[in-house]
Coordinates of C-alpha atoms and ligand atoms in Angstrom, one line a residue:
X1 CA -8.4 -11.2 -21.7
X2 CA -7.1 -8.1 -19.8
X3 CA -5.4 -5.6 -22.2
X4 CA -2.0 -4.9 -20.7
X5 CA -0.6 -2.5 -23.6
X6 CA -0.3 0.3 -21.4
X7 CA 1.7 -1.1 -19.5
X8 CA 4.2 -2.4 -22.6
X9 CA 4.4 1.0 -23.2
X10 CA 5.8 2.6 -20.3
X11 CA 9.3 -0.4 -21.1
X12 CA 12.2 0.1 -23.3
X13 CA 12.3 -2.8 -25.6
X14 CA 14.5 -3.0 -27.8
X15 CA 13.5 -3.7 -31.8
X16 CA 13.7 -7.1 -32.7
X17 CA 13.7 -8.2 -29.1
X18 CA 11.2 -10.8 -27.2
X19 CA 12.1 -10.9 -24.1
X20 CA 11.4 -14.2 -22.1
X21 CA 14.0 -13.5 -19.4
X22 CA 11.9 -10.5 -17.1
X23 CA 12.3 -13.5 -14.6
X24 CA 16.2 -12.6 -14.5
X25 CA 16.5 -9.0 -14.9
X26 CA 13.3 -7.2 -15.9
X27 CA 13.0 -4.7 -18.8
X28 CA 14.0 -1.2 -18.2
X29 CA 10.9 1.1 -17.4
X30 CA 11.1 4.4 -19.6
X31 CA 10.5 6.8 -16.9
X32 CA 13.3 5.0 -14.7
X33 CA 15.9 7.3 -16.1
X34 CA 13.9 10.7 -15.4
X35 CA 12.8 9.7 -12.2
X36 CA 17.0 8.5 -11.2
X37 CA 17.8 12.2 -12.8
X38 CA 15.5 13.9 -10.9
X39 CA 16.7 12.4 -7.4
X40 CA 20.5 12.6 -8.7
X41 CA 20.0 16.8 -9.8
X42 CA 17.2 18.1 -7.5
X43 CA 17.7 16.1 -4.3
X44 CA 21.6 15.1 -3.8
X45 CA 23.0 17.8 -6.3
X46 CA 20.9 20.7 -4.2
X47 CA 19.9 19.2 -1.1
X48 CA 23.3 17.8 -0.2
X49 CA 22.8 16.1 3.1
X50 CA 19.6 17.6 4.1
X51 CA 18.3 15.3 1.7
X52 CA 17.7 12.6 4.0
X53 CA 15.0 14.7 5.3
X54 CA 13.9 17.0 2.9
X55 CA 13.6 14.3 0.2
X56 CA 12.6 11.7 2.5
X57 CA 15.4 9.1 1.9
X58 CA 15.6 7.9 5.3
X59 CA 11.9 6.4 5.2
X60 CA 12.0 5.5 1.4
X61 CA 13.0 2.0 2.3
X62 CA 9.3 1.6 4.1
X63 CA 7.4 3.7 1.8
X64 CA 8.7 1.5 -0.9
X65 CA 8.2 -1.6 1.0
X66 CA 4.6 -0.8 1.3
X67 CA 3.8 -0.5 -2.1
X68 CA 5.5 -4.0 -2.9
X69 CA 3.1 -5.0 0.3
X70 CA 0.2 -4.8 -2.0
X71 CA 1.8 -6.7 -4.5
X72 CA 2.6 -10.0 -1.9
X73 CA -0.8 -9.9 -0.2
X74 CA 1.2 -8.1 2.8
X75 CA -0.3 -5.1 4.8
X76 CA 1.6 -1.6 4.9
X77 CA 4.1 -1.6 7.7
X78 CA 5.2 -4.9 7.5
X79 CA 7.9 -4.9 4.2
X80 CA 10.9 -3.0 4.5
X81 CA 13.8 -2.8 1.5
X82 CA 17.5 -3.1 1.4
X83 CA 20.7 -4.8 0.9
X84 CA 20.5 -8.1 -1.4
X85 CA 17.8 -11.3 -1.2
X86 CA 21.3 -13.3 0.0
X87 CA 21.4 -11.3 3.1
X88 CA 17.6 -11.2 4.1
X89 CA 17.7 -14.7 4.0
X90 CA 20.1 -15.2 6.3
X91 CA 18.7 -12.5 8.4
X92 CA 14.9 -14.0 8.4
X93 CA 16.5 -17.4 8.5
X94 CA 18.2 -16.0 12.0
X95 CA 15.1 -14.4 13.4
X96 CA 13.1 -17.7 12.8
X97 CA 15.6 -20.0 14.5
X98 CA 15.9 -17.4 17.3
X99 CA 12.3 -18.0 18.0
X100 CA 12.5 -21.5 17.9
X101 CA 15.7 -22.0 20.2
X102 CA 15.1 -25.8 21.2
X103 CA 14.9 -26.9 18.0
X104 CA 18.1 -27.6 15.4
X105 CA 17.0 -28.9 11.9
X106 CA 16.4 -26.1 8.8
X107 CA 14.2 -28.1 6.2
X108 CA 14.7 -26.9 2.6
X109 CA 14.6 -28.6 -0.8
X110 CA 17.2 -29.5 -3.7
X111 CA 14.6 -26.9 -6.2
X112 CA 15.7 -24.1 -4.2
X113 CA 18.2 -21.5 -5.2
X114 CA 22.0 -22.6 -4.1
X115 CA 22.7 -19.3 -2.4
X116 CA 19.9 -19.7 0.1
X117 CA 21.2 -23.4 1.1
X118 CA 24.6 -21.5 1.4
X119 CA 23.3 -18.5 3.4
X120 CA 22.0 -21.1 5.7
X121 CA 25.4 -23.1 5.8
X122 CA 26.8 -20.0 6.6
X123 CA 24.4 -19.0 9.3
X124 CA 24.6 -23.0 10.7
X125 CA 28.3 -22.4 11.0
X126 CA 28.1 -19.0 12.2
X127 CA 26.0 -19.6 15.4
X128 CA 27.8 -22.9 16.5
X129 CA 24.8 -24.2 17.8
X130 CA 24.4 -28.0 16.0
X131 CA 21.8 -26.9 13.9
X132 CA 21.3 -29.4 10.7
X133 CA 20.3 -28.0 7.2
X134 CA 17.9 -30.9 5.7
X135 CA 17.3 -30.5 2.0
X136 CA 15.2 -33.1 0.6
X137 CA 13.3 -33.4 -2.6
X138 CA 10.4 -30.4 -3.0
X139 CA 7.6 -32.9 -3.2
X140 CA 9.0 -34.4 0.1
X141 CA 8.5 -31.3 1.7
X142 CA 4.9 -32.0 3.6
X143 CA 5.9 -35.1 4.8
X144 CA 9.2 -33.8 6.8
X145 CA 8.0 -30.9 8.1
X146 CA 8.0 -32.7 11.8
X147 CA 8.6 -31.4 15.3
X148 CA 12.1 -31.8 14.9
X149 CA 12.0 -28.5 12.5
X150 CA 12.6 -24.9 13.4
X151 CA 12.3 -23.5 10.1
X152 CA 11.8 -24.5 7.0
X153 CA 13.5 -22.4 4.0
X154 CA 11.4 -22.6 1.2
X155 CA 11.7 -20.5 -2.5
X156 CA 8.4 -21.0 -3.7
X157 CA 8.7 -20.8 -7.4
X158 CA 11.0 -22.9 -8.4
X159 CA 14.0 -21.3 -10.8
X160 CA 14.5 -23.8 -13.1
X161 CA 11.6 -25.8 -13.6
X162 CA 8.9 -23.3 -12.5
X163 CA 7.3 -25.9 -10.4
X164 CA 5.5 -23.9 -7.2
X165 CA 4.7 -25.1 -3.5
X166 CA 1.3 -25.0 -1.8
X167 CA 2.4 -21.7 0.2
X168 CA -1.1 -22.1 2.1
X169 CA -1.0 -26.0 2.7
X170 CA 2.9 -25.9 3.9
X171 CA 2.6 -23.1 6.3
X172 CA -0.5 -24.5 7.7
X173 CA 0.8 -28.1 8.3
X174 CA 4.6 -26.1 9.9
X175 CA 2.4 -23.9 12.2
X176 CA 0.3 -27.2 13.2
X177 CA 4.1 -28.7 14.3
X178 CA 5.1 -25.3 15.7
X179 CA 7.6 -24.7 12.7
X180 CA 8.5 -21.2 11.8
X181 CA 8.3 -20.6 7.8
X182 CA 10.6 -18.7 5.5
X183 CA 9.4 -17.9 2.3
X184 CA 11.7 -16.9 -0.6
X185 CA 9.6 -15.2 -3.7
X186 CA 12.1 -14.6 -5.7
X187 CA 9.9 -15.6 -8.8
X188 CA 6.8 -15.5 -6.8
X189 CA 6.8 -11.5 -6.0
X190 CA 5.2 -9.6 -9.5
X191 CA 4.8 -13.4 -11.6
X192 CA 2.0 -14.8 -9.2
X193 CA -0.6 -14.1 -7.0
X194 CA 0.5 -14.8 -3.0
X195 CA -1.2 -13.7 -0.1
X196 CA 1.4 -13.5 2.9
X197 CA -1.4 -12.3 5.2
X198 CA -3.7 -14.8 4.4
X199 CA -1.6 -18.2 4.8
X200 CA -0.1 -16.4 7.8
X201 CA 3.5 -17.1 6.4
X202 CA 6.3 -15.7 9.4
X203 CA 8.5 -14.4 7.3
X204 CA 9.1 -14.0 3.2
X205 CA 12.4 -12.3 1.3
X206 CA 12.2 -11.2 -2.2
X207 CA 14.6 -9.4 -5.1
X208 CA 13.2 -6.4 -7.3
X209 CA 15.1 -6.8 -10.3
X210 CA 13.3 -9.7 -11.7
X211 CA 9.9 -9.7 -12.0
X212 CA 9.2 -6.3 -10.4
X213 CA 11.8 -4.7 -12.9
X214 CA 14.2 -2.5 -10.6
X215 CA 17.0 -3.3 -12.7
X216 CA 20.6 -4.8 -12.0
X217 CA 21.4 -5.2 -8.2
X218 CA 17.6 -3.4 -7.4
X219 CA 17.2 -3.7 -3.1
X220 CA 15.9 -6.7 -1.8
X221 CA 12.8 -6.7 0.7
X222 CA 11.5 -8.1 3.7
X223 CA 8.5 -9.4 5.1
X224 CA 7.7 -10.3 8.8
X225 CA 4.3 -11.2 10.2
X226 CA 2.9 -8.7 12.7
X227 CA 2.7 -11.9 14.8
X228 CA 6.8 -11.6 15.5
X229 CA 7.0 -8.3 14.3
X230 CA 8.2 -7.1 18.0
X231 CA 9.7 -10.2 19.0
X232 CA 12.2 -11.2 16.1
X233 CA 15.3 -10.5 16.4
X234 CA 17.1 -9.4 12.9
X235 CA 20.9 -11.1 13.7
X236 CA 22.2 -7.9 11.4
X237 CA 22.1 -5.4 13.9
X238 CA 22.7 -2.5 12.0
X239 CA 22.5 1.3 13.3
X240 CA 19.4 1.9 11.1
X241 CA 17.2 -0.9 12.8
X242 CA 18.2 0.4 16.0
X243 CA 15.3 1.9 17.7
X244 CA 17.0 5.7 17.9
X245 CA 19.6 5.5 15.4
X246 CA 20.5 9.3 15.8
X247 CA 20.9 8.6 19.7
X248 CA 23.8 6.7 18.7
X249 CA 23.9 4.6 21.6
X250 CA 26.6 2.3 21.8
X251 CA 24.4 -1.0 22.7
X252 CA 22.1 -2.4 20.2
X253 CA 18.7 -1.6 20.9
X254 CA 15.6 -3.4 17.7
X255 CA 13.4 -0.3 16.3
X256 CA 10.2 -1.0 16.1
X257 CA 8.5 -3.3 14.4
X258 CA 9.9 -3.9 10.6
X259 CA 12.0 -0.7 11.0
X260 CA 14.5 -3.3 13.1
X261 CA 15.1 -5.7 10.0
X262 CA 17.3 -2.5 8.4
X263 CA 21.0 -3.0 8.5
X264 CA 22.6 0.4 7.0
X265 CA 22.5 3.3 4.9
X266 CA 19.2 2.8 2.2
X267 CA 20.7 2.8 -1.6
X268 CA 19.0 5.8 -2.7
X269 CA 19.5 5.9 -6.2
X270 CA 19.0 1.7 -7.1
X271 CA 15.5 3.0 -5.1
X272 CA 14.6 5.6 -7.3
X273 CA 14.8 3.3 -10.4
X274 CA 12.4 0.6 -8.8
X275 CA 10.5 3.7 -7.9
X276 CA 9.7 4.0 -11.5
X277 CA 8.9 0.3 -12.6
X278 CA 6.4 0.7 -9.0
X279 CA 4.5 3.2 -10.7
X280 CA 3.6 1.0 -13.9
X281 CA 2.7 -2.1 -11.1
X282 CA 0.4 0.5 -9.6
X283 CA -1.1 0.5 -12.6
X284 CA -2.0 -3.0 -12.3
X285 CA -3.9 -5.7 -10.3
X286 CA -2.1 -9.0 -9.2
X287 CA -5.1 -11.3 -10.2
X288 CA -5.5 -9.8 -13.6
X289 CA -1.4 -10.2 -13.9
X290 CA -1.8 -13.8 -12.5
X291 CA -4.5 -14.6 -15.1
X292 CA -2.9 -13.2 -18.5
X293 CA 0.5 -15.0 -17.0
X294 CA -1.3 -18.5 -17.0
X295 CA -3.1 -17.5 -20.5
X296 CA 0.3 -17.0 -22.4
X297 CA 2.1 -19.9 -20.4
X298 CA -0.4 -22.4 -21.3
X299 CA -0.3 -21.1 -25.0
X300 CA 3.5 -21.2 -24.9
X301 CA 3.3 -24.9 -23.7
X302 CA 0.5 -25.7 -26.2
X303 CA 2.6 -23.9 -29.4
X304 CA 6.1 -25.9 -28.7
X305 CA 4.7 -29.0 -28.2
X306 CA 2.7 -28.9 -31.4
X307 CA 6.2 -28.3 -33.4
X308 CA 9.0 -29.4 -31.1
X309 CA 8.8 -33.0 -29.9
X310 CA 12.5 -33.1 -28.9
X311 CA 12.1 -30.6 -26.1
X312 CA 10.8 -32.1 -23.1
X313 CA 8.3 -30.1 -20.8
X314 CA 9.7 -29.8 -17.1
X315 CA 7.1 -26.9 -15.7
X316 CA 3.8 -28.7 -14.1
X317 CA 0.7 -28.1 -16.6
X318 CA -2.1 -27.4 -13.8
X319 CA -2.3 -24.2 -12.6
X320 CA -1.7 -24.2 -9.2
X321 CA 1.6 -25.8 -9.4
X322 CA 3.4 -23.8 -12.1
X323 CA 5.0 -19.6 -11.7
X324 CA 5.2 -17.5 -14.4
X325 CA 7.9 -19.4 -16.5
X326 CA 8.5 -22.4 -18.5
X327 CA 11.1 -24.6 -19.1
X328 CA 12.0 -27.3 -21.1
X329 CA 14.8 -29.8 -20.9
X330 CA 17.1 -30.6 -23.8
X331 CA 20.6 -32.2 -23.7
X332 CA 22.2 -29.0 -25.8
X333 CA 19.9 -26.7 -24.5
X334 CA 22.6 -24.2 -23.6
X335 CA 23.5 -23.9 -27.6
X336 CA 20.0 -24.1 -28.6
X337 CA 19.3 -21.2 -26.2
X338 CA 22.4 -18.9 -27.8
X339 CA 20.7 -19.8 -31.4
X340 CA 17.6 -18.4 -29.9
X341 CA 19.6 -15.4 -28.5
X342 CA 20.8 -14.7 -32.0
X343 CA 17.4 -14.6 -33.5
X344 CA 15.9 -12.2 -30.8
X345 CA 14.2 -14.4 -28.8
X346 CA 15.8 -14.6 -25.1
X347 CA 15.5 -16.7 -22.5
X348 CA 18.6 -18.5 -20.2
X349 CA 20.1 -21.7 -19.7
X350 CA 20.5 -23.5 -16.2
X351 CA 22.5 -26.5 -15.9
X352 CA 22.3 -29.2 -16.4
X353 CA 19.8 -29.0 -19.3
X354 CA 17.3 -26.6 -18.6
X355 CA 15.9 -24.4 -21.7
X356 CA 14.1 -21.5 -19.3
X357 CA 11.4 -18.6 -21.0
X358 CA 9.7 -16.1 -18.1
X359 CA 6.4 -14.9 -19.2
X360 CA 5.7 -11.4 -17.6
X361 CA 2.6 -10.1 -18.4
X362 CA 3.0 -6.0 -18.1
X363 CA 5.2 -6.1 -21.5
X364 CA 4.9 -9.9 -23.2
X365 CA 1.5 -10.5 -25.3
X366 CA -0.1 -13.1 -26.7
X367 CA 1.7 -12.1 -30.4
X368 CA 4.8 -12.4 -28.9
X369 CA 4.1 -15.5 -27.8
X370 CA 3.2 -16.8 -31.0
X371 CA 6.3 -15.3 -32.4
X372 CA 8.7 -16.8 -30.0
X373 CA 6.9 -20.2 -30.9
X374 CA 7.4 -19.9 -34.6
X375 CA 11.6 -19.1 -34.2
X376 CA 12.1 -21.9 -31.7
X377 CA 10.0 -23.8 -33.8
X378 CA 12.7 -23.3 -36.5
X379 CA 15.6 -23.4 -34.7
X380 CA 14.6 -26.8 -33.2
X381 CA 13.2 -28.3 -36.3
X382 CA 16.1 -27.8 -38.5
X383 CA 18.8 -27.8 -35.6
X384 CA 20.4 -24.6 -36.2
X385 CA 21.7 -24.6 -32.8
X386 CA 24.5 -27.2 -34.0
X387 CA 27.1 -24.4 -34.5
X388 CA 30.7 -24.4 -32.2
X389 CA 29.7 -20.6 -31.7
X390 CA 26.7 -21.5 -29.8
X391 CA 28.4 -23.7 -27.9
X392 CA 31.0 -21.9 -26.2
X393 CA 29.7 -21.1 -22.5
X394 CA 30.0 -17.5 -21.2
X395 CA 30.4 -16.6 -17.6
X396 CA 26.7 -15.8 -16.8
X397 CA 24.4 -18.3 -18.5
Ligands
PLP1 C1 17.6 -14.7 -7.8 C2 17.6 -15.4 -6.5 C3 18.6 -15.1 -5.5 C4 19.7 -14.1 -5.7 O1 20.1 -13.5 -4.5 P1 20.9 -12.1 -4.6 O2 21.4 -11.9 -3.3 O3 19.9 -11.1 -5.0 O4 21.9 -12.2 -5.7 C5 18.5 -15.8 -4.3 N1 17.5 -16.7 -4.0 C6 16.6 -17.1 -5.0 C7 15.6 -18.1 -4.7 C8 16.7 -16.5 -6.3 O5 15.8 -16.8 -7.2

């Protein structure tokens, strides 16, 4: 088994803490705070404006996008950062239906996030076109991906069960009926191991503050295939995708390549802390990360249900269909969950009855696996969860 304390040590983690929820909000790396200093003293306090060039800001959103390339089996020059995952799927959802302009149906499933099915309600009513947003169930998906299709809109991991989608097998049978593919990897991007170049996906969104550990409201990124890298059109026409933003042109002209899928000024700063947690994922290497992830899942899955009958497994046991969390249903799950809270071990709720622990290799070990185990294992077993405190909800869950 890879060793990954060297990595565990470069996250704050607070005493008493194990921390299933990296799949949420990820951990906060130490040197994030030095790093944020630095670009907050030496570069805006004495570079002032000339920062965008001395320090580099203006390209940071590529240079970082390159180095989360690696990580998503993307080549340098094709991942570019900014605003929030909401808003680059509706902007690769745009670019995909632009390319396939005599087609009207978006095929997603009832598994995926609700903000991507609203971005694409949003786009649908935006453009005025007729298009049709078809969600059917995720193990429906193969069957109606049919000519009728322009895109389909697809989070691979599943967020509450954990279940994941053939990336390779879907995209192969859209491209065979001339559908465009969106990929969300949301929990895919720093949990498993995905190779955009290699299944030849068209486009793929991601966040940075879950699994790659950005923190709160980290930049979102991009991906488009070099196949449509010149042709797609990015819907947000921003000044900074333009191809000469400085000309300041008054019609909108696409930059090159990925540079066009920018909308406006780079956020700096939230950059500078994922620059940090990118430094401990260069110390690492996606199959090794993929590996330890399915090691600790299948002995988190193995531990419960060895002690906890009542909670009912709802992630896939083989390998190639499960992320990097699991989840179990139970009818109070939410209490149960704030009785685990209590006791140090955290992981969320998602409704209706989903219990959810994210396993995330760089800083969760095999002990604190077992640990975890032995508290639910208690809280379960003698149903300490049955308290009115724990069953109050709170606004985020
Ligand atoms: C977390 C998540 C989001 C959140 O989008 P934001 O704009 O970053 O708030 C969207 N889609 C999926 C699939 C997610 O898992």
């Amino acid at each position: 088994m890879p060793d990954f304390s060297a990595t565990k040590a470069q996250f704050t983690l607070p005493k008493g803490v194990i921390y299933l929820d990296g799949n949420s909000l990820g951990p906060l790396p130490k040197a994030a705070g030095a790093n944020m200093a630095r670009v907050l003293q030496e570069e805006w306090g004495q570079m002032l404006i000339t920062g965008w060039n001395k320090a580099g800001w203006m390209d940071q959103p590529t240079r970082t996008g390159d180095r989360i390339a690696r990580l998503i089996g993307a080549q340098p020059g094709h991942v570019v950062m900014g605003d929030t995952l909401s808003i680059k799927v509706y902007q690769a959802l745009a670019s995909a239906l632009a390319l396939n302009p005599d087609r009207r149906v978006i095929l997603s499933d009832s598994g995926n996030f609700p903000s991507d099915l609203y971005m694409a309600q949003g786009l649908i009513a935006t453009l005025g076109q007729g298009h049709e947003l078809r969600v059917v169930a995720p193990e429906e998906v193969a069957d109606n991906i049919t000519p009728e299709v322009a895109a389909t809109l697809l989070t691979e991991v599943d967020y509450r069960t954990g279940r994941m989608h053939d990336m390779r097998a879907l995209t192969r049978r859209a491209h065979d009926m001339g559908v465009i593919t969106v990929w969300d990897l949301a929990h895919t991007a720093g949990a498993t191991q995905v190779d955009l170049a290699g299944c030849d996906a068209d486009f793929a969104v991601g966040c940075t503050y879950k699994y790659l550990n950005g923190g709160p409201g980290a930049p979102a990124f991009i991906y488009v295939n070099p196949r449509h890298a010149e042709a797609a059109l990015p819907a947000l026409s921003g000044w900074l995708g333009h191809e000469a933003p400085f000309a300041f042109d008054l019609a909108y002209r696409p930059g090159a390549g990925i540079e066009r899928m920018r909308v406006g000024t780079p956020p700096v700063l939230a950059l500078a802390a994922l620059e940090a947690a990118l430094d401990i994922w260069d110390m690492t290497d996606m199959a090794q990360v993929r590996a330890q992830s399915l090691a600790l899942t299948d002995r988190f899955i193995a531990g419960i249900e060895a002690t906890c009958p009542m909670l009912e497994l709802a992630t896939p046991r083989a390998h190639a269909e499960r992320g990097s969390q699991v989840s179990f249903r139970f009818a109070e799950g939410y209490a149960a969950m704030q009785a685990l809270i209590a006791r140090g071990v955290i992981g969320d709720f998602r409704a209706p009855d989903i219990m959810r622990f994210g396993f995330t290799p760089l800083f969760i070990d095999a002990a604190d696996v077992d640990a975890a185990v032995a508290i639910i294992t208690d809280v379960m077993q003698n149903a300490l969860w049955d308290r009115p405190e724990y069953k109050t909800r709170a606004k985020v869950t």
